[in-house]
């Protein structure tokens, strides 16, 4: 695990969003990074489509390990 330096303003956005979404600040940052990466690689897909695909992949991985 590494340390990523971000602006105080972005950290405040993360803190607020993590509270609303019931995530830790680190989990919120990780979610935003993953969504951002997927959005850049799939510019034709909506946010909802990206989240649905991430959820399906996560559920499929859980079925394989269960």
mmJSON file of the N, C-alpha and C atoms, coordinates in Angstrom:
{"data_MODEL":{"atom_site":{
"group_PDB":["ATOM","ATOM","ATOM","ATOM","ATOM","ATOM","ATOM","ATOM","ATOM","ATOM","ATOM","ATOM","ATOM","ATOM","ATOM","ATOM","ATOM","ATOM","ATOM","ATOM","ATOM","ATOM","ATOM","ATOM","ATOM","ATOM","ATOM","ATOM","ATOM","ATOM","ATOM","ATOM","ATOM","ATOM","ATOM","ATOM","ATOM","ATOM","ATOM","ATOM","ATOM","ATOM","ATOM","ATOM","ATOM","ATOM","ATOM","ATOM","ATOM","ATOM","ATOM","ATOM","ATOM","ATOM","ATOM","ATOM","ATOM","ATOM","ATOM","ATOM","ATOM","ATOM","ATOM","ATOM","ATOM","ATOM","ATOM","ATOM","ATOM","ATOM","ATOM","ATOM","ATOM","ATOM","ATOM","ATOM","ATOM","ATOM","ATOM","ATOM","ATOM","ATOM","ATOM","ATOM","ATOM","ATOM","ATOM","ATOM","ATOM","ATOM","ATOM","ATOM","ATOM","ATOM","ATOM","ATOM","ATOM","ATOM","ATOM","ATOM","ATOM","ATOM","ATOM","ATOM","ATOM","ATOM","ATOM","ATOM","ATOM","ATOM","ATOM","ATOM","ATOM","ATOM","ATOM","ATOM","ATOM","ATOM","ATOM","ATOM","ATOM","ATOM","ATOM","ATOM","ATOM","ATOM","ATOM","ATOM","ATOM","ATOM","ATOM","ATOM","ATOM","ATOM","ATOM","ATOM","ATOM","ATOM","ATOM","ATOM","ATOM","ATOM","ATOM","ATOM","ATOM","ATOM","ATOM","ATOM","ATOM","ATOM","ATOM","ATOM","ATOM","ATOM","ATOM","ATOM","ATOM","ATOM","ATOM","ATOM","ATOM","ATOM","ATOM","ATOM","ATOM","ATOM","ATOM","ATOM","ATOM","ATOM","ATOM","ATOM","ATOM","ATOM","ATOM","ATOM","ATOM","ATOM","ATOM","ATOM","ATOM","ATOM","ATOM","ATOM","ATOM","ATOM","ATOM","ATOM","ATOM","ATOM","ATOM","ATOM","ATOM","ATOM","ATOM","ATOM","ATOM","ATOM"],
"id":[1,2,3,4,5,6,7,8,9,10,11,12,13,14,15,16,17,18,19,20,21,22,23,24,25,26,27,28,29,30,31,32,33,34,35,36,37,38,39,40,41,42,43,44,45,46,47,48,49,50,51,52,53,54,55,56,57,58,59,60,61,62,63,64,65,66,67,68,69,70,71,72,73,74,75,76,77,78,79,80,81,82,83,84,85,86,87,88,89,90,91,92,93,94,95,96,97,98,99,100,101,102,103,104,105,106,107,108,109,110,111,112,113,114,115,116,117,118,119,120,121,122,123,124,125,126,127,128,129,130,131,132,133,134,135,136,137,138,139,140,141,142,143,144,145,146,147,148,149,150,151,152,153,154,155,156,157,158,159,160,161,162,163,164,165,166,167,168,169,170,171,172,173,174,175,176,177,178,179,180,181,182,183,184,185,186,187,188,189,190,191,192,193,194,195,196,197,198],
"type_symbol":["N","C","C","N","C","C","N","C","C","N","C","C","N","C","C","N","C","C","N","C","C","N","C","C","N","C","C","N","C","C","N","C","C","N","C","C","N","C","C","N","C","C","N","C","C","N","C","C","N","C","C","N","C","C","N","C","C","N","C","C","N","C","C","N","C","C","N","C","C","N","C","C","N","C","C","N","C","C","N","C","C","N","C","C","N","C","C","N","C","C","N","C","C","N","C","C","N","C","C","N","C","C","N","C","C","N","C","C","N","C","C","N","C","C","N","C","C","N","C","C","N","C","C","N","C","C","N","C","C","N","C","C","N","C","C","N","C","C","N","C","C","N","C","C","N","C","C","N","C","C","N","C","C","N","C","C","N","C","C","N","C","C","N","C","C","N","C","C","N","C","C","N","C","C","N","C","C","N","C","C","N","C","C","N","C","C","N","C","C","N","C","C","N","C","C","N","C","C"],
"label_atom_id":["N","CA","C","N","CA","C","N","CA","C","N","CA","C","N","CA","C","N","CA","C","N","CA","C","N","CA","C","N","CA","C","N","CA","C","N","CA","C","N","CA","C","N","CA","C","N","CA","C","N","CA","C","N","CA","C","N","CA","C","N","CA","C","N","CA","C","N","CA","C","N","CA","C","N","CA","C","N","CA","C","N","CA","C","N","CA","C","N","CA","C","N","CA","C","N","CA","C","N","CA","C","N","CA","C","N","CA","C","N","CA","C","N","CA","C","N","CA","C","N","CA","C","N","CA","C","N","CA","C","N","CA","C","N","CA","C","N","CA","C","N","CA","C","N","CA","C","N","CA","C","N","CA","C","N","CA","C","N","CA","C","N","CA","C","N","CA","C","N","CA","C","N","CA","C","N","CA","C","N","CA","C","N","CA","C","N","CA","C","N","CA","C","N","CA","C","N","CA","C","N","CA","C","N","CA","C","N","CA","C","N","CA","C","N","CA","C","N","CA","C","N","CA","C","N","CA","C","N","CA","C"],
"label_alt_id":[null,null,null,null,null,null,null,null,null,null,null,null,null,null,null,null,null,null,null,null,null,null,null,null,null,null,null,null,null,null,null,null,null,null,null,null,null,null,null,null,null,null,null,null,null,null,null,null,null,null,null,null,null,null,null,null,null,null,null,null,null,null,null,null,null,null,null,null,null,null,null,null,null,null,null,null,null,null,null,null,null,null,null,null,null,null,null,null,null,null,null,null,null,null,null,null,null,null,null,null,null,null,null,null,null,null,null,null,null,null,null,null,null,null,null,null,null,null,null,null,null,null,null,null,null,null,null,null,null,null,null,null,null,null,null,null,null,null,null,null,null,null,null,null,null,null,null,null,null,null,null,null,null,null,null,null,null,null,null,null,null,null,null,null,null,null,null,null,null,null,null,null,null,null,null,null,null,null,null,null,null,null,null,null,null,null,null,null,null,null,null,null,null,null,null,null,null,null],
"label_comp_id":["UNK","UNK","UNK","UNK","UNK","UNK","UNK","UNK","UNK","UNK","UNK","UNK","UNK","UNK","UNK","UNK","UNK","UNK","UNK","UNK","UNK","UNK","UNK","UNK","UNK","UNK","UNK","UNK","UNK","UNK","UNK","UNK","UNK","UNK","UNK","UNK","UNK","UNK","UNK","UNK","UNK","UNK","UNK","UNK","UNK","UNK","UNK","UNK","UNK","UNK","UNK","UNK","UNK","UNK","UNK","UNK","UNK","UNK","UNK","UNK","UNK","UNK","UNK","UNK","UNK","UNK","UNK","UNK","UNK","UNK","UNK","UNK","UNK","UNK","UNK","UNK","UNK","UNK","UNK","UNK","UNK","UNK","UNK","UNK","UNK","UNK","UNK","UNK","UNK","UNK","UNK","UNK","UNK","UNK","UNK","UNK","UNK","UNK","UNK","UNK","UNK","UNK","UNK","UNK","UNK","UNK","UNK","UNK","UNK","UNK","UNK","UNK","UNK","UNK","UNK","UNK","UNK","UNK","UNK","UNK","UNK","UNK","UNK","UNK","UNK","UNK","UNK","UNK","UNK","UNK","UNK","UNK","UNK","UNK","UNK","UNK","UNK","UNK","UNK","UNK","UNK","UNK","UNK","UNK","UNK","UNK","UNK","UNK","UNK","UNK","UNK","UNK","UNK","UNK","UNK","UNK","UNK","UNK","UNK","UNK","UNK","UNK","UNK","UNK","UNK","UNK","UNK","UNK","UNK","UNK","UNK","UNK","UNK","UNK","UNK","UNK","UNK","UNK","UNK","UNK","UNK","UNK","UNK","UNK","UNK","UNK","UNK","UNK","UNK","UNK","UNK","UNK","UNK","UNK","UNK","UNK","UNK","UNK"],
"label_asym_id":["A","A","A","A","A","A","A","A","A","A","A","A","A","A","A","A","A","A","A","A","A","A","A","A","A","A","A","A","A","A","A","A","A","A","A","A","A","A","A","A","A","A","A","A","A","A","A","A","A","A","A","A","A","A","A","A","A","A","A","A","A","A","A","A","A","A","A","A","A","A","A","A","A","A","A","A","A","A","A","A","A","A","A","A","A","A","A","A","A","A","A","A","A","A","A","A","A","A","A","A","A","A","A","A","A","A","A","A","A","A","A","A","A","A","A","A","A","A","A","A","A","A","A","A","A","A","A","A","A","A","A","A","A","A","A","A","A","A","A","A","A","A","A","A","A","A","A","A","A","A","A","A","A","A","A","A","A","A","A","A","A","A","A","A","A","A","A","A","A","A","A","A","A","A","A","A","A","A","A","A","A","A","A","A","A","A","A","A","A","A","A","A","A","A","A","A","A","A"],
"label_entity_id":["1","1","1","1","1","1","1","1","1","1","1","1","1","1","1","1","1","1","1","1","1","1","1","1","1","1","1","1","1","1","1","1","1","1","1","1","1","1","1","1","1","1","1","1","1","1","1","1","1","1","1","1","1","1","1","1","1","1","1","1","1","1","1","1","1","1","1","1","1","1","1","1","1","1","1","1","1","1","1","1","1","1","1","1","1","1","1","1","1","1","1","1","1","1","1","1","1","1","1","1","1","1","1","1","1","1","1","1","1","1","1","1","1","1","1","1","1","1","1","1","1","1","1","1","1","1","1","1","1","1","1","1","1","1","1","1","1","1","1","1","1","1","1","1","1","1","1","1","1","1","1","1","1","1","1","1","1","1","1","1","1","1","1","1","1","1","1","1","1","1","1","1","1","1","1","1","1","1","1","1","1","1","1","1","1","1","1","1","1","1","1","1","1","1","1","1","1","1"],
"label_seq_id":[1,1,1,2,2,2,3,3,3,4,4,4,5,5,5,6,6,6,7,7,7,8,8,8,9,9,9,10,10,10,11,11,11,12,12,12,13,13,13,14,14,14,15,15,15,16,16,16,17,17,17,18,18,18,19,19,19,20,20,20,21,21,21,22,22,22,23,23,23,24,24,24,25,25,25,26,26,26,27,27,27,28,28,28,29,29,29,30,30,30,31,31,31,32,32,32,33,33,33,34,34,34,35,35,35,36,36,36,37,37,37,38,38,38,39,39,39,40,40,40,41,41,41,42,42,42,43,43,43,44,44,44,45,45,45,46,46,46,47,47,47,48,48,48,49,49,49,50,50,50,51,51,51,52,52,52,53,53,53,54,54,54,55,55,55,56,56,56,57,57,57,58,58,58,59,59,59,60,60,60,61,61,61,62,62,62,63,63,63,64,64,64,65,65,65,66,66,66],
"pdbx_PDB_ins_code":[null,null,null,null,null,null,null,null,null,null,null,null,null,null,null,null,null,null,null,null,null,null,null,null,null,null,null,null,null,null,null,null,null,null,null,null,null,null,null,null,null,null,null,null,null,null,null,null,null,null,null,null,null,null,null,null,null,null,null,null,null,null,null,null,null,null,null,null,null,null,null,null,null,null,null,null,null,null,null,null,null,null,null,null,null,null,null,null,null,null,null,null,null,null,null,null,null,null,null,null,null,null,null,null,null,null,null,null,null,null,null,null,null,null,null,null,null,null,null,null,null,null,null,null,null,null,null,null,null,null,null,null,null,null,null,null,null,null,null,null,null,null,null,null,null,null,null,null,null,null,null,null,null,null,null,null,null,null,null,null,null,null,null,null,null,null,null,null,null,null,null,null,null,null,null,null,null,null,null,null,null,null,null,null,null,null,null,null,null,null,null,null,null,null,null,null,null,null],
"Cartn_x":[0.85,0.0,0.894,0.517,1.291,0.5,1.165,0.533,0.377,-0.802,-1.082,-1.392,-0.684,-0.94,-2.03,-3.029,-4.112,-4.304,-5.009,-5.254,-6.188,-6.105,-7.008,-8.464,-8.705,-10.067,-10.621,-9.826,-10.275,-10.462,-9.591,-9.734,-11.051,-11.421,-12.694,-13.874,-13.803,-14.851,-14.926,-13.769,-13.732,-14.355,-14.012,-14.54,-16.06,-16.583,-18.041,-18.729,-18.185,-18.784,-18.724,-17.63,-17.506,-18.537,-18.849,-19.879,-21.242,-21.575,-22.87,-23.008,-21.925,-21.971,-21.637,-21.409,-21.069,-19.835,-18.826,-17.551,-16.454,-15.336,-14.166,-13.655,-12.834,-12.257,-11.432,-10.67,-9.865,-10.744,-11.836,-12.737,-13.397,-13.752,-14.358,-13.358,-12.125,-11.089,-10.863,-10.802,-10.602,-11.761,-12.981,-14.147,-14.052,-13.747,-13.636,-12.525,-11.416,-10.312,-10.74,-11.378,-11.825,-12.844,-13.817,-14.829,-14.176,-13.259,-12.567,-11.777,-11.095,-10.337,-11.275,-12.383,-13.348,-13.979,-14.266,-14.86,-13.903,-12.62,-11.644,-11.498,-11.567,-11.416,-12.701,-13.842,-15.14,-15.967,-15.546,-16.232,-17.677,-18.052,-19.414,-20.395,-19.902,-20.769,-21.136,-22.348,-22.816,-22.257,-22.363,-21.959,-22.699,-24.006,-24.811,-24.329,-24.004,-23.494,-22.171,-21.286,-19.984,-20.141,-20.991,-21.206,-21.825,-22.789,-23.42,-22.405,-21.52,-20.486,-19.514,-19.133,-18.229,-18.896,-20.18,-20.916,-20.996,-21.312,-21.412,-20.073,-18.98,-17.653,-17.344,-17.701,-17.464,-18.284,-19.549,-20.406,-19.92,-19.488,-18.969,-17.71,-16.84,-15.611,-15.95,-16.968,-17.39,-17.94,-18.647,-19.198,-18.086,-17.013,-15.912,-15.137,-15.076,-14.289,-15.128,-16.439,-17.314,-17.443],
"Cartn_y":[-1.17,0.0,1.231,2.202,3.428,4.625,5.739,6.987,7.853,8.402,9.297,10.669,11.672,13.033,13.659,14.228,14.915,16.286,17.138,18.479,18.409,19.421,19.503,19.564,20.249,20.369,19.002,18.209,16.877,15.982,16.109,15.321,15.654,16.917,17.316,16.713,16.717,16.064,14.578,13.942,12.522,12.277,13.116,12.96,13.065,14.065,14.254,13.102,12.72,11.625,10.316,10.073,8.82,8.748,9.881,9.909,9.584,10.231,10.009,8.565,8.003,6.658,5.565,5.94,4.98,4.153,4.835,4.197,4.904,4.227,4.916,5.876,6.819,7.747,6.969,5.987,5.185,4.399,3.813,3.051,3.965,5.179,6.128,6.518,6.791,7.141,5.984,4.77,3.597,3.445,3.659,3.568,4.601,5.857,6.9,6.595,6.056,5.71,4.606,3.571,2.463,2.934,3.735,4.246,5.149,5.989,6.873,6.107,5.057,4.225,3.578,3.016,2.371,3.379,4.582,5.614,6.02,6.134,6.486,5.375,4.124,2.995,2.695,3.168,2.889,4.172,5.13,6.425,6.363,5.264,5.127,4.615,4.201,3.631,4.674,4.515,5.418,4.977,5.872,5.554,4.313,4.26,3.121,1.826,1.857,0.664,0.22,1.169,0.833,0.217,0.816,0.283,-1.106,-1.3,-2.613,-3.676,-3.33,-4.279,-4.589,-3.57,-3.796,-4.697,-4.468,-5.289,-6.729,-6.924,-8.276,-9.009,-8.324,-8.941,-9.331,-8.456,-8.725,-9.92,-9.974,-11.096,-12.398,-12.345,-13.543,-14.042,-13.145,-13.535,-14.167,-13.656,-14.21,-15.612,-15.87,-17.208,-18.221,-17.786,-18.708,-19.072,-18.152,-18.422,-19.019,-19.014,-19.53,-21.032],
"Cartn_z":[0.0,0.0,0.0,-0.798,-0.876,-0.391,-0.363,0.042,-1.196,-1.373,-2.487,-1.916,-2.39,-1.917,-2.773,-2.115,-2.804,-2.155,-2.84,-2.305,-1.098,-0.274,0.879,0.424,-0.687,-1.21,-1.612,-2.327,-2.723,-1.504,-0.531,0.698,1.394,1.394,2.007,1.245,-0.094,-0.89,-0.554,-0.441,-0.081,1.283,2.237,3.59,3.588,2.894,2.84,2.115,0.972,0.207,0.978,1.672,2.425,3.54,4.146,5.185,4.589,3.483,2.838,2.36,1.821,1.25,2.259,3.503,4.576,4.229,3.709,3.395,4.182,4.34,4.882,3.811,4.216,3.238,2.214,2.666,1.736,0.773,1.278,0.41,-0.617,-0.209,-1.148,-2.228,-1.836,-2.813,-3.783,-3.265,-4.121,-5.103,-4.638,-5.518,-6.636,-6.263,-7.279,-8.274,-7.816,-8.717,-9.677,-9.151,-10.009,-11.038,-10.604,-11.53,-12.578,-12.148,-13.081,-14.126,-13.695,-14.636,-15.648,-15.147,-16.035,-16.996,-16.502,-17.356,-18.476,-18.167,-19.205,-20.234,-19.793,-20.712,-21.481,-20.974,-21.588,-21.678,-22.49,-22.52,-23.01,-23.65,-24.161,-23.106,-21.941,-20.907,-19.864,-19.326,-18.273,-16.924,-15.956,-14.584,-14.091,-14.341,-13.893,-14.524,-15.794,-16.467,-15.853,-15.588,-15.009,-13.624,-12.792,-11.444,-11.516,-12.407,-12.558,-12.959,-13.889,-14.312,-13.179,-12.412,-11.279,-10.242,-9.997,-9.04,-9.519,-10.786,-11.334,-11.256,-11.582,-11.484,-10.047,-9.111,-7.697,-7.231,-7.639,-7.25,-7.871,-9.13,-9.798,-9.11,-8.726,-8.027,-6.689,-6.012,-4.731,-4.871,-5.963,-6.199,-6.439,-7.101,-7.389,-6.129,-5.169,-3.968,-2.85,-3.001,-1.935,-2.015],
"occupancy":[1.0,1.0,1.0,1.0,1.0,1.0,1.0,1.0,1.0,1.0,1.0,1.0,1.0,1.0,1.0,1.0,1.0,1.0,1.0,1.0,1.0,1.0,1.0,1.0,1.0,1.0,1.0,1.0,1.0,1.0,1.0,1.0,1.0,1.0,1.0,1.0,1.0,1.0,1.0,1.0,1.0,1.0,1.0,1.0,1.0,1.0,1.0,1.0,1.0,1.0,1.0,1.0,1.0,1.0,1.0,1.0,1.0,1.0,1.0,1.0,1.0,1.0,1.0,1.0,1.0,1.0,1.0,1.0,1.0,1.0,1.0,1.0,1.0,1.0,1.0,1.0,1.0,1.0,1.0,1.0,1.0,1.0,1.0,1.0,1.0,1.0,1.0,1.0,1.0,1.0,1.0,1.0,1.0,1.0,1.0,1.0,1.0,1.0,1.0,1.0,1.0,1.0,1.0,1.0,1.0,1.0,1.0,1.0,1.0,1.0,1.0,1.0,1.0,1.0,1.0,1.0,1.0,1.0,1.0,1.0,1.0,1.0,1.0,1.0,1.0,1.0,1.0,1.0,1.0,1.0,1.0,1.0,1.0,1.0,1.0,1.0,1.0,1.0,1.0,1.0,1.0,1.0,1.0,1.0,1.0,1.0,1.0,1.0,1.0,1.0,1.0,1.0,1.0,1.0,1.0,1.0,1.0,1.0,1.0,1.0,1.0,1.0,1.0,1.0,1.0,1.0,1.0,1.0,1.0,1.0,1.0,1.0,1.0,1.0,1.0,1.0,1.0,1.0,1.0,1.0,1.0,1.0,1.0,1.0,1.0,1.0,1.0,1.0,1.0,1.0,1.0,1.0,1.0,1.0,1.0,1.0,1.0,1.0],
"B_iso_or_equiv":[0.0,0.0,0.0,0.0,0.0,0.0,0.0,0.0,0.0,0.0,0.0,0.0,0.0,0.0,0.0,0.0,0.0,0.0,0.0,0.0,0.0,0.0,0.0,0.0,0.0,0.0,0.0,0.0,0.0,0.0,0.0,0.0,0.0,0.0,0.0,0.0,0.0,0.0,0.0,0.0,0.0,0.0,0.0,0.0,0.0,0.0,0.0,0.0,0.0,0.0,0.0,0.0,0.0,0.0,0.0,0.0,0.0,0.0,0.0,0.0,0.0,0.0,0.0,0.0,0.0,0.0,0.0,0.0,0.0,0.0,0.0,0.0,0.0,0.0,0.0,0.0,0.0,0.0,0.0,0.0,0.0,0.0,0.0,0.0,0.0,0.0,0.0,0.0,0.0,0.0,0.0,0.0,0.0,0.0,0.0,0.0,0.0,0.0,0.0,0.0,0.0,0.0,0.0,0.0,0.0,0.0,0.0,0.0,0.0,0.0,0.0,0.0,0.0,0.0,0.0,0.0,0.0,0.0,0.0,0.0,0.0,0.0,0.0,0.0,0.0,0.0,0.0,0.0,0.0,0.0,0.0,0.0,0.0,0.0,0.0,0.0,0.0,0.0,0.0,0.0,0.0,0.0,0.0,0.0,0.0,0.0,0.0,0.0,0.0,0.0,0.0,0.0,0.0,0.0,0.0,0.0,0.0,0.0,0.0,0.0,0.0,0.0,0.0,0.0,0.0,0.0,0.0,0.0,0.0,0.0,0.0,0.0,0.0,0.0,0.0,0.0,0.0,0.0,0.0,0.0,0.0,0.0,0.0,0.0,0.0,0.0,0.0,0.0,0.0,0.0,0.0,0.0,0.0,0.0,0.0,0.0,0.0,0.0],
"pdbx_formal_charge":[null,null,null,null,null,null,null,null,null,null,null,null,null,null,null,null,null,null,null,null,null,null,null,null,null,null,null,null,null,null,null,null,null,null,null,null,null,null,null,null,null,null,null,null,null,null,null,null,null,null,null,null,null,null,null,null,null,null,null,null,null,null,null,null,null,null,null,null,null,null,null,null,null,null,null,null,null,null,null,null,null,null,null,null,null,null,null,null,null,null,null,null,null,null,null,null,null,null,null,null,null,null,null,null,null,null,null,null,null,null,null,null,null,null,null,null,null,null,null,null,null,null,null,null,null,null,null,null,null,null,null,null,null,null,null,null,null,null,null,null,null,null,null,null,null,null,null,null,null,null,null,null,null,null,null,null,null,null,null,null,null,null,null,null,null,null,null,null,null,null,null,null,null,null,null,null,null,null,null,null,null,null,null,null,null,null,null,null,null,null,null,null,null,null,null,null,null,null],
"auth_seq_id":[1,1,1,2,2,2,3,3,3,4,4,4,5,5,5,6,6,6,7,7,7,8,8,8,9,9,9,10,10,10,11,11,11,12,12,12,13,13,13,14,14,14,15,15,15,16,16,16,17,17,17,18,18,18,19,19,19,20,20,20,21,21,21,22,22,22,23,23,23,24,24,24,25,25,25,26,26,26,27,27,27,28,28,28,29,29,29,30,30,30,31,31,31,32,32,32,33,33,33,34,34,34,35,35,35,36,36,36,37,37,37,38,38,38,39,39,39,40,40,40,41,41,41,42,42,42,43,43,43,44,44,44,45,45,45,46,46,46,47,47,47,48,48,48,49,49,49,50,50,50,51,51,51,52,52,52,53,53,53,54,54,54,55,55,55,56,56,56,57,57,57,58,58,58,59,59,59,60,60,60,61,61,61,62,62,62,63,63,63,64,64,64,65,65,65,66,66,66],
"auth_comp_id":["UNK","UNK","UNK","UNK","UNK","UNK","UNK","UNK","UNK","UNK","UNK","UNK","UNK","UNK","UNK","UNK","UNK","UNK","UNK","UNK","UNK","UNK","UNK","UNK","UNK","UNK","UNK","UNK","UNK","UNK","UNK","UNK","UNK","UNK","UNK","UNK","UNK","UNK","UNK","UNK","UNK","UNK","UNK","UNK","UNK","UNK","UNK","UNK","UNK","UNK","UNK","UNK","UNK","UNK","UNK","UNK","UNK","UNK","UNK","UNK","UNK","UNK","UNK","UNK","UNK","UNK","UNK","UNK","UNK","UNK","UNK","UNK","UNK","UNK","UNK","UNK","UNK","UNK","UNK","UNK","UNK","UNK","UNK","UNK","UNK","UNK","UNK","UNK","UNK","UNK","UNK","UNK","UNK","UNK","UNK","UNK","UNK","UNK","UNK","UNK","UNK","UNK","UNK","UNK","UNK","UNK","UNK","UNK","UNK","UNK","UNK","UNK","UNK","UNK","UNK","UNK","UNK","UNK","UNK","UNK","UNK","UNK","UNK","UNK","UNK","UNK","UNK","UNK","UNK","UNK","UNK","UNK","UNK","UNK","UNK","UNK","UNK","UNK","UNK","UNK","UNK","UNK","UNK","UNK","UNK","UNK","UNK","UNK","UNK","UNK","UNK","UNK","UNK","UNK","UNK","UNK","UNK","UNK","UNK","UNK","UNK","UNK","UNK","UNK","UNK","UNK","UNK","UNK","UNK","UNK","UNK","UNK","UNK","UNK","UNK","UNK","UNK","UNK","UNK","UNK","UNK","UNK","UNK","UNK","UNK","UNK","UNK","UNK","UNK","UNK","UNK","UNK","UNK","UNK","UNK","UNK","UNK","UNK"],
"auth_asym_id":["A","A","A","A","A","A","A","A","A","A","A","A","A","A","A","A","A","A","A","A","A","A","A","A","A","A","A","A","A","A","A","A","A","A","A","A","A","A","A","A","A","A","A","A","A","A","A","A","A","A","A","A","A","A","A","A","A","A","A","A","A","A","A","A","A","A","A","A","A","A","A","A","A","A","A","A","A","A","A","A","A","A","A","A","A","A","A","A","A","A","A","A","A","A","A","A","A","A","A","A","A","A","A","A","A","A","A","A","A","A","A","A","A","A","A","A","A","A","A","A","A","A","A","A","A","A","A","A","A","A","A","A","A","A","A","A","A","A","A","A","A","A","A","A","A","A","A","A","A","A","A","A","A","A","A","A","A","A","A","A","A","A","A","A","A","A","A","A","A","A","A","A","A","A","A","A","A","A","A","A","A","A","A","A","A","A","A","A","A","A","A","A","A","A","A","A","A","A"],
"auth_atom_id":["N","CA","C","N","CA","C","N","CA","C","N","CA","C","N","CA","C","N","CA","C","N","CA","C","N","CA","C","N","CA","C","N","CA","C","N","CA","C","N","CA","C","N","CA","C","N","CA","C","N","CA","C","N","CA","C","N","CA","C","N","CA","C","N","CA","C","N","CA","C","N","CA","C","N","CA","C","N","CA","C","N","CA","C","N","CA","C","N","CA","C","N","CA","C","N","CA","C","N","CA","C","N","CA","C","N","CA","C","N","CA","C","N","CA","C","N","CA","C","N","CA","C","N","CA","C","N","CA","C","N","CA","C","N","CA","C","N","CA","C","N","CA","C","N","CA","C","N","CA","C","N","CA","C","N","CA","C","N","CA","C","N","CA","C","N","CA","C","N","CA","C","N","CA","C","N","CA","C","N","CA","C","N","CA","C","N","CA","C","N","CA","C","N","CA","C","N","CA","C","N","CA","C","N","CA","C","N","CA","C","N","CA","C","N","CA","C","N","CA","C","N","CA","C","N","CA","C","N","CA","C"],
"pdbx_PDB_model_num":[1,1,1,1,1,1,1,1,1,1,1,1,1,1,1,1,1,1,1,1,1,1,1,1,1,1,1,1,1,1,1,1,1,1,1,1,1,1,1,1,1,1,1,1,1,1,1,1,1,1,1,1,1,1,1,1,1,1,1,1,1,1,1,1,1,1,1,1,1,1,1,1,1,1,1,1,1,1,1,1,1,1,1,1,1,1,1,1,1,1,1,1,1,1,1,1,1,1,1,1,1,1,1,1,1,1,1,1,1,1,1,1,1,1,1,1,1,1,1,1,1,1,1,1,1,1,1,1,1,1,1,1,1,1,1,1,1,1,1,1,1,1,1,1,1,1,1,1,1,1,1,1,1,1,1,1,1,1,1,1,1,1,1,1,1,1,1,1,1,1,1,1,1,1,1,1,1,1,1,1,1,1,1,1,1,1,1,1,1,1,1,1,1,1,1,1,1,1]
}}}
